[in-house]
Amino acid sequence: MSDLETIILQELLTASPEYVSGEAVAERLDLSRVSIRSRFEKMRQEGFDFEAVRNRGYRIKHEPPTLHSSLLNAYLALKHVSVPVLFLETVDSTNSEAERQLAQGCDTPSVVVSTRQTEGRGRMGRVWFSDIDKNIYMSFIFRPQLPPDKMKKFTLWMGLTVCEFVNDTYAAPVQIKWPNDLVCEGKKVAGILTEARVDSDHTRDLIFGIGLNVNTRPNQWPTGIAGIATSFSEICGESLNINEFAASMIQVLLQGYDAFIADDYEDKLIRSWGDYDSLQGRTITAKTAQGIVTGYGAGIDAEGALVIEQANGTKQIVHAGDVSLTMKGVS
Ligand code: BTN
């Protein structure tokens, strides 16, 4: 985690907007000034721009627009988040890589982060478009050791955690579409894919995968996705610092996981769901294994199942399914 670049970047971020003396850094790291200079040169080639002023030192002028391993680790260190991050420029799927890591007995929690996926997966066998390096694809690896029925509300809780964070921190009016999408005005800004390996009495491994559309501009989506996807930059009206955003997201999701494991989440989930529920009061259709259910979205029950209310007041409970808004055809 503490590679040289990460330490240098951490110093620069901490001192910003002041300068950091190259000499002082060289001394602290027991390196020659030439070697420090060559590090800066390497980072320039990776998309950084530094301002170097005689007798004052260096400061960051511009950060790379895509995820960068050392910069992400530097932001994590500034937030005092200590977690192993496996950073891959390209991977088939971060969830698949997480599976491989688990098979090799990796530490938990840990995180797999990538700038591109060649086989990004969504729920119900769908493809998650992952060909734009301005977004975040990441998977968290946990070993919760909880009975499977205790895990039922995990995805909902983690989705709510992300939703609340982006509303509070970025003023992004993002809502949750049960059970695993984050949407804004009917367009998807993030999706969650939770996969678990369950023994009879406990959840042995848990992979929480999340794709976050961060800085993709509307004209960059391929046809077919443009109409249904949005990004945080589009919602906020400005580009986000993707490495800082990813570090915050990792911090918030690890805290969310800890609260879940400590059983310190249920009241808040039930209390806050309505604040962010994109289906509340809307006419919706749920395709379930038992058939199609249509009615008004009426929140979630104590088990986290979707409640659909008919005009006559009858309520139907949907435990699993694919939900769309009946009027606008957003799925
Ligand atoms: C969905 O909306 O159906 C869920 C999409 C989940 C996408 C993320 S991207 C990171 C992780 N790796 C994957 O292959 N999928 C999840």
Tab-separated table of C-alpha atoms and ligand atoms in Angstrom:
chain	number	residue	atom	x	y	z
A	1	MET	CA	0.000	0.000	0.000
A	2	SER	CA	2.797	2.431	0.910
A	3	ASP	CA	4.694	2.516	-2.348
A	4	LEU	CA	6.922	5.496	-2.946
A	5	GLU	CA	4.504	7.265	-5.273
A	6	THR	CA	1.713	6.906	-2.737
A	7	ILE	CA	3.857	8.483	-0.011
A	8	ILE	CA	4.921	11.378	-2.257
A	9	LEU	CA	1.338	11.997	-3.384
A	10	GLN	CA	0.095	11.831	0.184
A	11	GLU	CA	2.567	14.561	1.155
A	12	LEU	CA	1.543	16.717	-1.782
A	13	LEU	CA	-2.175	16.304	-1.057
A	14	THR	CA	-1.685	17.031	2.630
A	15	ALA	CA	0.325	20.187	1.946
A	16	SER	CA	-1.922	21.469	-0.869
A	17	PRO	CA	-2.159	24.343	-1.822
A	18	GLU	CA	1.292	24.836	-0.313
A	19	TYR	CA	4.430	23.403	-1.942
A	20	VAL	CA	6.387	20.364	-0.788
A	21	SER	CA	10.152	20.616	-0.875
A	22	GLY	CA	11.745	17.953	-3.084
A	23	GLU	CA	14.783	18.023	-0.818
A	24	ALA	CA	12.735	17.355	2.300
A	25	VAL	CA	10.882	14.475	0.627
A	26	ALA	CA	14.183	13.013	-0.602
A	27	GLU	CA	15.593	13.180	2.909
A	28	ARG	CA	12.537	11.694	4.543
A	29	LEU	CA	12.442	8.799	2.105
A	30	ASP	CA	16.199	8.426	2.127
A	31	LEU	CA	16.407	8.887	-1.634
A	32	SER	CA	18.473	11.107	-3.869
A	33	ARG	CA	16.871	14.228	-5.345
A	34	VAL	CA	17.544	12.766	-8.783
A	35	SER	CA	15.507	9.731	-7.883
A	36	ILE	CA	12.643	11.915	-6.579
A	37	ARG	CA	12.775	13.940	-9.792
A	38	SER	CA	12.516	10.774	-11.866
A	39	ARG	CA	9.423	9.756	-9.852
A	40	PHE	CA	7.813	13.062	-10.700
A	41	GLU	CA	8.715	12.513	-14.341
A	42	LYS	CA	7.101	9.066	-14.295
A	43	MET	CA	3.950	10.484	-12.711
A	44	ARG	CA	3.827	13.217	-15.348
A	45	GLN	CA	3.734	10.493	-17.961
A	46	GLU	CA	0.821	8.942	-16.060
A	47	GLY	CA	-1.287	12.076	-16.399
A	48	PHE	CA	-0.209	14.297	-13.495
A	49	ASP	CA	0.915	17.849	-13.934
A	50	PHE	CA	3.117	19.340	-11.222
A	51	GLU	CA	4.173	22.870	-10.617
A	52	ALA	CA	7.844	22.955	-9.649
A	53	VAL	CA	9.105	26.247	-8.220
A	54	ARG	CA	12.726	26.869	-7.266
A	55	ASN	CA	13.248	27.136	-3.495
A	56	ARG	CA	9.657	26.154	-2.786
A	57	GLY	CA	9.199	22.684	-4.242
A	58	TYR	CA	6.372	20.868	-5.920
A	59	ARG	CA	2.622	20.960	-5.880
A	60	ILE	CA	-0.027	19.121	-7.875
A	61	LYS	CA	-1.510	21.196	-10.693
A	62	HIS	CA	-3.584	18.499	-12.318
A	63	GLU	CA	-4.531	14.929	-11.378
A	64	PRO	CA	-5.135	12.136	-13.910
A	65	PRO	CA	-8.761	11.962	-15.055
A	66	THR	CA	-8.898	8.198	-14.567
A	67	LEU	CA	-8.335	5.933	-11.601
A	68	HIS	CA	-4.676	5.799	-10.595
A	69	SER	CA	-3.465	3.199	-8.108
A	70	SER	CA	-1.041	5.320	-6.054
A	71	LEU	CA	-3.298	8.363	-6.030
A	72	LEU	CA	-6.252	6.271	-4.877
A	73	ASN	CA	-4.090	4.811	-2.110
A	74	ALA	CA	-2.903	8.295	-1.150
A	75	TYR	CA	-6.507	9.485	-0.787
A	76	LEU	CA	-7.322	6.371	1.255
A	77	ALA	CA	-4.364	7.074	3.536
A	78	LEU	CA	-5.526	10.681	4.017
A	79	LYS	CA	-8.902	9.322	5.119
A	80	HIS	CA	-7.175	6.803	7.404
A	81	VAL	CA	-8.699	3.910	5.502
A	82	SER	CA	-6.523	0.849	5.642
A	83	VAL	CA	-7.622	-1.881	3.255
A	84	PRO	CA	-5.739	-3.900	0.630
A	85	VAL	CA	-6.683	-2.659	-2.831
A	86	LEU	CA	-5.920	-4.781	-5.876
A	87	PHE	CA	-5.802	-2.309	-8.739
A	88	LEU	CA	-6.101	-3.604	-12.292
A	89	GLU	CA	-6.176	-1.392	-15.379
A	90	THR	CA	-8.334	-3.951	-17.173
A	91	VAL	CA	-10.010	-7.095	-15.895
A	92	ASP	CA	-12.763	-9.401	-17.112
A	93	SER	CA	-14.971	-8.549	-14.129
A	94	THR	CA	-13.957	-7.267	-10.689
A	95	ASN	CA	-16.479	-9.729	-9.193
A	96	SER	CA	-14.797	-12.605	-11.055
A	97	GLU	CA	-11.375	-11.383	-9.912
A	98	ALA	CA	-12.726	-11.201	-6.352
A	99	GLU	CA	-13.768	-14.856	-6.679
A	100	ARG	CA	-10.265	-15.758	-7.787
A	101	GLN	CA	-8.798	-13.813	-4.876
A	102	LEU	CA	-11.055	-15.674	-2.472
A	103	ALA	CA	-9.993	-18.996	-3.978
A	104	GLN	CA	-6.403	-17.979	-3.213
A	105	GLY	CA	-7.312	-17.240	0.400
A	106	CYS	CA	-7.010	-13.438	0.282
A	107	ASP	CA	-7.385	-11.283	3.389
A	108	THR	CA	-10.761	-9.737	4.060
A	109	PRO	CA	-11.985	-7.130	3.731
A	110	SER	CA	-10.217	-6.286	0.530
A	111	VAL	CA	-11.140	-4.451	-2.635
A	112	VAL	CA	-10.614	-5.041	-6.349
A	113	VAL	CA	-10.717	-1.865	-8.441
A	114	SER	CA	-10.487	-1.513	-12.194
A	115	THR	CA	-10.707	1.194	-14.836
A	116	ARG	CA	-12.204	-1.165	-17.446
A	117	GLN	CA	-13.949	-4.539	-17.546
A	118	THR	CA	-14.165	-6.755	-20.585
A	119	GLU	CA	-16.958	-8.922	-19.148
A	120	GLY	CA	-18.728	-6.667	-16.652
A	121	ARG	CA	-21.741	-8.489	-15.244
A	122	GLY	CA	-25.092	-7.225	-14.037
A	123	ARG	CA	-28.054	-8.849	-12.345
A	124	MET	CA	-30.040	-11.531	-14.147
A	125	GLY	CA	-27.270	-12.343	-16.599
A	126	ARG	CA	-27.151	-8.835	-18.014
A	127	VAL	CA	-24.012	-7.156	-19.263
A	128	TRP	CA	-22.682	-4.108	-17.384
A	129	PHE	CA	-21.183	-1.741	-19.928
A	130	SER	CA	-17.611	-1.168	-18.708
A	131	ASP	CA	-15.679	0.180	-21.645
A	132	ILE	CA	-15.231	3.731	-20.378
A	133	ASP	CA	-12.299	4.479	-18.069
A	134	LYS	CA	-14.064	7.501	-16.582
A	135	ASN	CA	-16.171	5.254	-14.372
A	136	ILE	CA	-15.453	3.021	-11.384
A	137	TYR	CA	-15.788	-0.759	-11.341
A	138	MET	CA	-15.054	-2.301	-7.979
A	139	SER	CA	-15.756	-5.292	-5.782
A	140	PHE	CA	-15.447	-5.713	-2.040
A	141	ILE	CA	-14.514	-9.077	-0.603
A	142	PHE	CA	-15.909	-10.048	2.786
A	143	ARG	CA	-16.293	-13.146	4.932
A	144	PRO	CA	-19.302	-12.224	7.043
A	145	GLN	CA	-19.895	-15.581	8.777
A	146	LEU	CA	-23.551	-14.688	9.279
A	147	PRO	CA	-26.546	-16.963	8.660
A	148	PRO	CA	-27.859	-16.450	5.089
A	149	ASP	CA	-31.221	-15.076	6.275
A	150	LYS	CA	-29.342	-12.284	8.108
A	151	MET	CA	-27.888	-11.176	4.756
A	152	LYS	CA	-31.226	-10.537	3.044
A	153	LYS	CA	-31.103	-6.770	3.408
A	154	PHE	CA	-27.400	-6.352	2.735
A	155	THR	CA	-27.689	-5.038	-0.846
A	156	LEU	CA	-30.495	-2.647	0.119
A	157	TRP	CA	-28.487	-1.290	3.036
A	158	MET	CA	-25.336	-0.783	0.989
A	159	GLY	CA	-27.349	0.899	-1.799
A	160	LEU	CA	-28.934	3.220	0.742
A	161	THR	CA	-25.489	3.989	2.178
A	162	VAL	CA	-24.186	5.060	-1.246
A	163	CYS	CA	-27.347	7.015	-1.980
A	164	GLU	CA	-27.216	8.954	1.248
A	165	PHE	CA	-23.524	9.695	0.806
A	166	VAL	CA	-23.852	11.145	-2.709
A	167	ASN	CA	-26.926	13.161	-1.748
A	168	ASP	CA	-25.202	14.608	1.330
A	169	THR	CA	-21.717	15.138	-0.070
A	170	TYR	CA	-22.311	15.947	-3.731
A	171	ALA	CA	-25.891	17.225	-3.546
A	172	ALA	CA	-26.658	14.595	-6.197
A	173	PRO	CA	-30.414	13.850	-6.116
A	174	VAL	CA	-29.907	10.124	-6.578
A	175	GLN	CA	-32.561	7.595	-5.584
A	176	ILE	CA	-32.703	3.833	-5.109
A	177	LYS	CA	-34.616	1.587	-7.432
A	178	TRP	CA	-35.304	-1.622	-5.540
A	179	PRO	CA	-33.323	-3.721	-5.126
A	180	ASN	CA	-29.954	-2.722	-6.538
A	181	ASP	CA	-29.939	0.303	-8.841
A	182	LEU	CA	-29.136	3.913	-8.146
A	183	VAL	CA	-31.016	6.220	-10.477
A	184	CYS	CA	-31.572	9.866	-11.218
A	185	GLU	CA	-34.606	10.936	-13.213
A	186	GLY	CA	-35.111	7.341	-14.312
A	187	LYS	CA	-31.558	6.901	-15.590
A	188	LYS	CA	-29.096	4.557	-13.990
A	189	VAL	CA	-26.012	6.044	-12.342
A	190	ALA	CA	-24.823	2.958	-10.448
A	191	GLY	CA	-25.594	-0.741	-10.185
A	192	ILE	CA	-24.846	-3.337	-7.543
A	193	LEU	CA	-24.179	-7.037	-7.960
A	194	THR	CA	-23.886	-8.959	-4.692
A	195	GLU	CA	-22.738	-12.561	-4.936
A	196	ALA	CA	-22.382	-14.936	-2.018
A	197	ARG	CA	-21.169	-18.435	-1.329
A	198	VAL	CA	-23.407	-19.891	1.286
A	199	ASP	CA	-22.935	-22.990	3.437
A	200	SER	CA	-25.919	-24.446	5.202
A	201	ASP	CA	-25.660	-22.202	8.232
A	202	HIS	CA	-23.484	-19.282	7.258
A	203	THR	CA	-22.439	-16.987	4.441
A	204	ARG	CA	-18.863	-17.966	3.830
A	205	ASP	CA	-17.842	-15.480	1.152
A	206	LEU	CA	-19.515	-12.308	0.036
A	207	ILE	CA	-18.630	-10.215	-2.988
A	208	PHE	CA	-20.197	-6.789	-3.233
A	209	GLY	CA	-19.666	-5.409	-6.735
A	210	ILE	CA	-20.568	-1.865	-7.667
A	211	GLY	CA	-20.302	0.013	-10.926
A	212	LEU	CA	-20.434	3.817	-10.602
A	213	ASN	CA	-20.824	6.032	-13.653
A	214	VAL	CA	-18.651	8.951	-12.642
A	215	ASN	CA	-17.414	11.245	-15.408
A	216	THR	CA	-18.917	9.846	-18.606
A	217	ARG	CA	-20.445	12.577	-20.733
A	218	PRO	CA	-23.857	11.971	-22.336
A	219	ASN	CA	-22.403	11.700	-25.862
A	220	GLN	CA	-19.884	9.052	-24.800
A	221	TRP	CA	-22.391	6.268	-24.156
A	222	PRO	CA	-22.965	3.757	-26.952
A	223	THR	CA	-26.364	3.700	-28.620
A	224	GLY	CA	-28.783	1.706	-26.553
A	225	ILE	CA	-27.237	2.824	-23.267
A	226	ALA	CA	-27.347	6.581	-23.813
A	227	GLY	CA	-31.076	6.733	-23.081
A	228	ILE	CA	-30.925	4.745	-19.851
A	229	ALA	CA	-27.612	5.747	-18.247
A	230	THR	CA	-26.376	8.902	-16.594
A	231	SER	CA	-23.276	9.821	-14.593
A	232	PHE	CA	-22.511	11.748	-11.424
A	233	SER	CA	-20.800	14.476	-13.476
A	234	GLU	CA	-23.921	14.876	-15.594
A	235	ILE	CA	-26.066	15.034	-12.466
A	236	CYS	CA	-23.753	17.457	-10.628
A	237	GLY	CA	-22.966	19.586	-13.692
A	238	GLU	CA	-19.194	19.216	-13.231
A	239	SER	CA	-16.502	16.536	-13.333
A	240	LEU	CA	-15.721	14.772	-10.109
A	241	ASN	CA	-12.243	13.999	-8.819
A	242	ILE	CA	-12.539	10.270	-9.556
A	243	ASN	CA	-9.746	9.064	-7.247
A	244	GLU	CA	-11.016	11.046	-4.272
A	245	PHE	CA	-14.554	9.899	-5.046
A	246	ALA	CA	-13.451	6.232	-5.209
A	247	ALA	CA	-11.584	6.580	-1.890
A	248	SER	CA	-14.643	8.122	-0.219
A	249	MET	CA	-16.832	5.398	-1.651
A	250	ILE	CA	-14.512	2.693	-0.304
A	251	GLN	CA	-14.526	4.369	3.105
A	252	VAL	CA	-18.303	4.737	3.194
A	253	LEU	CA	-18.967	1.181	2.007
A	254	LEU	CA	-16.544	-0.348	4.537
A	255	GLN	CA	-18.290	1.642	7.270
A	256	GLY	CA	-21.643	0.460	5.888
A	257	TYR	CA	-20.466	-3.143	6.023
A	258	ASP	CA	-19.248	-2.759	9.616
A	259	ALA	CA	-22.595	-1.289	10.669
A	260	PHE	CA	-24.387	-4.170	8.955
A	261	ILE	CA	-22.266	-6.824	10.663
A	262	ALA	CA	-22.722	-5.092	14.014
A	263	ASP	CA	-26.484	-5.277	13.379
A	264	ASP	CA	-26.631	-1.524	13.645
A	265	TYR	CA	-28.591	-0.706	10.489
A	266	GLU	CA	-32.197	-1.988	10.520
A	267	ASP	CA	-33.919	1.012	12.072
A	268	LYS	CA	-32.102	3.370	9.766
A	269	LEU	CA	-32.809	1.259	6.675
A	270	ILE	CA	-36.537	1.205	7.351
A	271	ARG	CA	-36.610	4.870	8.434
A	272	SER	CA	-34.580	6.254	5.527
A	273	TRP	CA	-35.695	4.020	2.650
A	274	GLY	CA	-38.680	6.245	1.890
A	275	ASP	CA	-36.422	9.307	1.557
A	276	TYR	CA	-34.669	7.777	-1.436
A	277	ASP	CA	-37.188	5.277	-2.860
A	278	SER	CA	-37.616	6.003	-6.593
A	279	LEU	CA	-40.601	3.623	-6.826
A	280	GLN	CA	-42.656	5.126	-4.002
A	281	GLY	CA	-46.160	5.942	-5.259
A	282	ARG	CA	-45.251	5.186	-8.885
A	283	THR	CA	-47.104	2.707	-11.068
A	284	ILE	CA	-44.750	-0.213	-11.393
A	285	THR	CA	-44.596	-3.683	-12.865
A	286	ALA	CA	-42.571	-6.452	-11.273
A	287	LYS	CA	-41.686	-9.539	-13.272
A	288	THR	CA	-41.315	-12.344	-10.753
A	289	ALA	CA	-40.909	-16.121	-11.011
A	290	GLN	CA	-44.589	-16.345	-9.975
A	291	GLY	CA	-45.828	-13.920	-12.621
A	292	ILE	CA	-46.330	-10.232	-13.198
A	293	VAL	CA	-47.382	-7.894	-10.397
A	294	THR	CA	-48.595	-4.384	-11.153
A	295	GLY	CA	-49.544	-1.613	-8.754
A	296	TYR	CA	-48.113	1.302	-6.797
A	297	GLY	CA	-44.716	1.145	-5.159
A	298	ALA	CA	-45.326	1.150	-1.401
A	299	GLY	CA	-41.834	0.839	0.059
A	300	ILE	CA	-40.233	-2.224	1.596
A	301	ASP	CA	-41.357	-4.530	4.398
A	302	ALA	CA	-39.343	-5.563	7.453
A	303	GLU	CA	-37.646	-8.276	5.376
A	304	GLY	CA	-36.573	-5.823	2.678
A	305	ALA	CA	-39.104	-7.201	0.168
A	306	LEU	CA	-40.805	-4.767	-2.214
A	307	VAL	CA	-44.396	-3.887	-1.352
A	308	ILE	CA	-46.752	-3.263	-4.284
A	309	GLU	CA	-50.193	-1.898	-3.524
A	310	GLN	CA	-53.215	-2.359	-5.761
A	311	ALA	CA	-55.878	0.323	-6.251
A	312	ASN	CA	-58.178	-1.622	-3.865
A	313	GLY	CA	-55.563	-1.461	-1.135
A	314	THR	CA	-54.390	-5.085	-1.422
A	315	LYS	CA	-50.663	-5.397	-0.885
A	316	GLN	CA	-48.420	-7.851	-2.642
A	317	ILE	CA	-44.933	-8.679	-1.519
A	318	VAL	CA	-42.175	-9.195	-4.065
A	319	HIS	CA	-39.058	-10.935	-2.755
A	320	ALA	CA	-37.191	-11.134	-6.065
A	321	GLY	CA	-37.833	-9.776	-9.511
A	322	ASP	CA	-37.234	-7.190	-12.123
A	323	VAL	CA	-39.106	-3.943	-11.656
A	324	SER	CA	-39.967	-1.290	-14.209
A	325	LEU	CA	-41.973	1.904	-14.139
A	326	THR	CA	-45.107	1.068	-16.075
A	327	MET	CA	-45.536	4.492	-17.622
A	328	LYS	CA	-42.056	5.377	-18.767
A	329	GLY	CA	-40.763	1.894	-19.477
A	330	VAL	CA	-37.582	2.387	-17.484
A	331	SER	CA	-36.209	-0.924	-16.355
B	1	BTN	C1	-26.854	-4.351	-12.258
B	1	BTN	O1	-27.266	-3.203	-12.382
B	1	BTN	O2	-27.449	-5.315	-12.757
B	1	BTN	C2	-25.618	-4.591	-11.459
B	1	BTN	C3	-24.383	-4.070	-12.117
B	1	BTN	C4	-23.128	-4.311	-11.309
B	1	BTN	C5	-21.872	-3.893	-12.037
B	1	BTN	C6	-20.644	-4.013	-11.193
B	1	BTN	S1	-19.242	-3.264	-11.940
B	1	BTN	C7	-18.208	-3.964	-10.751
B	1	BTN	C8	-18.689	-5.363	-10.506
B	1	BTN	N1	-18.124	-6.273	-11.481
B	1	BTN	C9	-19.040	-6.785	-12.299
B	1	BTN	O3	-18.818	-7.587	-13.229
B	1	BTN	N2	-20.246	-6.323	-11.974
B	1	BTN	C10	-20.186	-5.414	-10.834
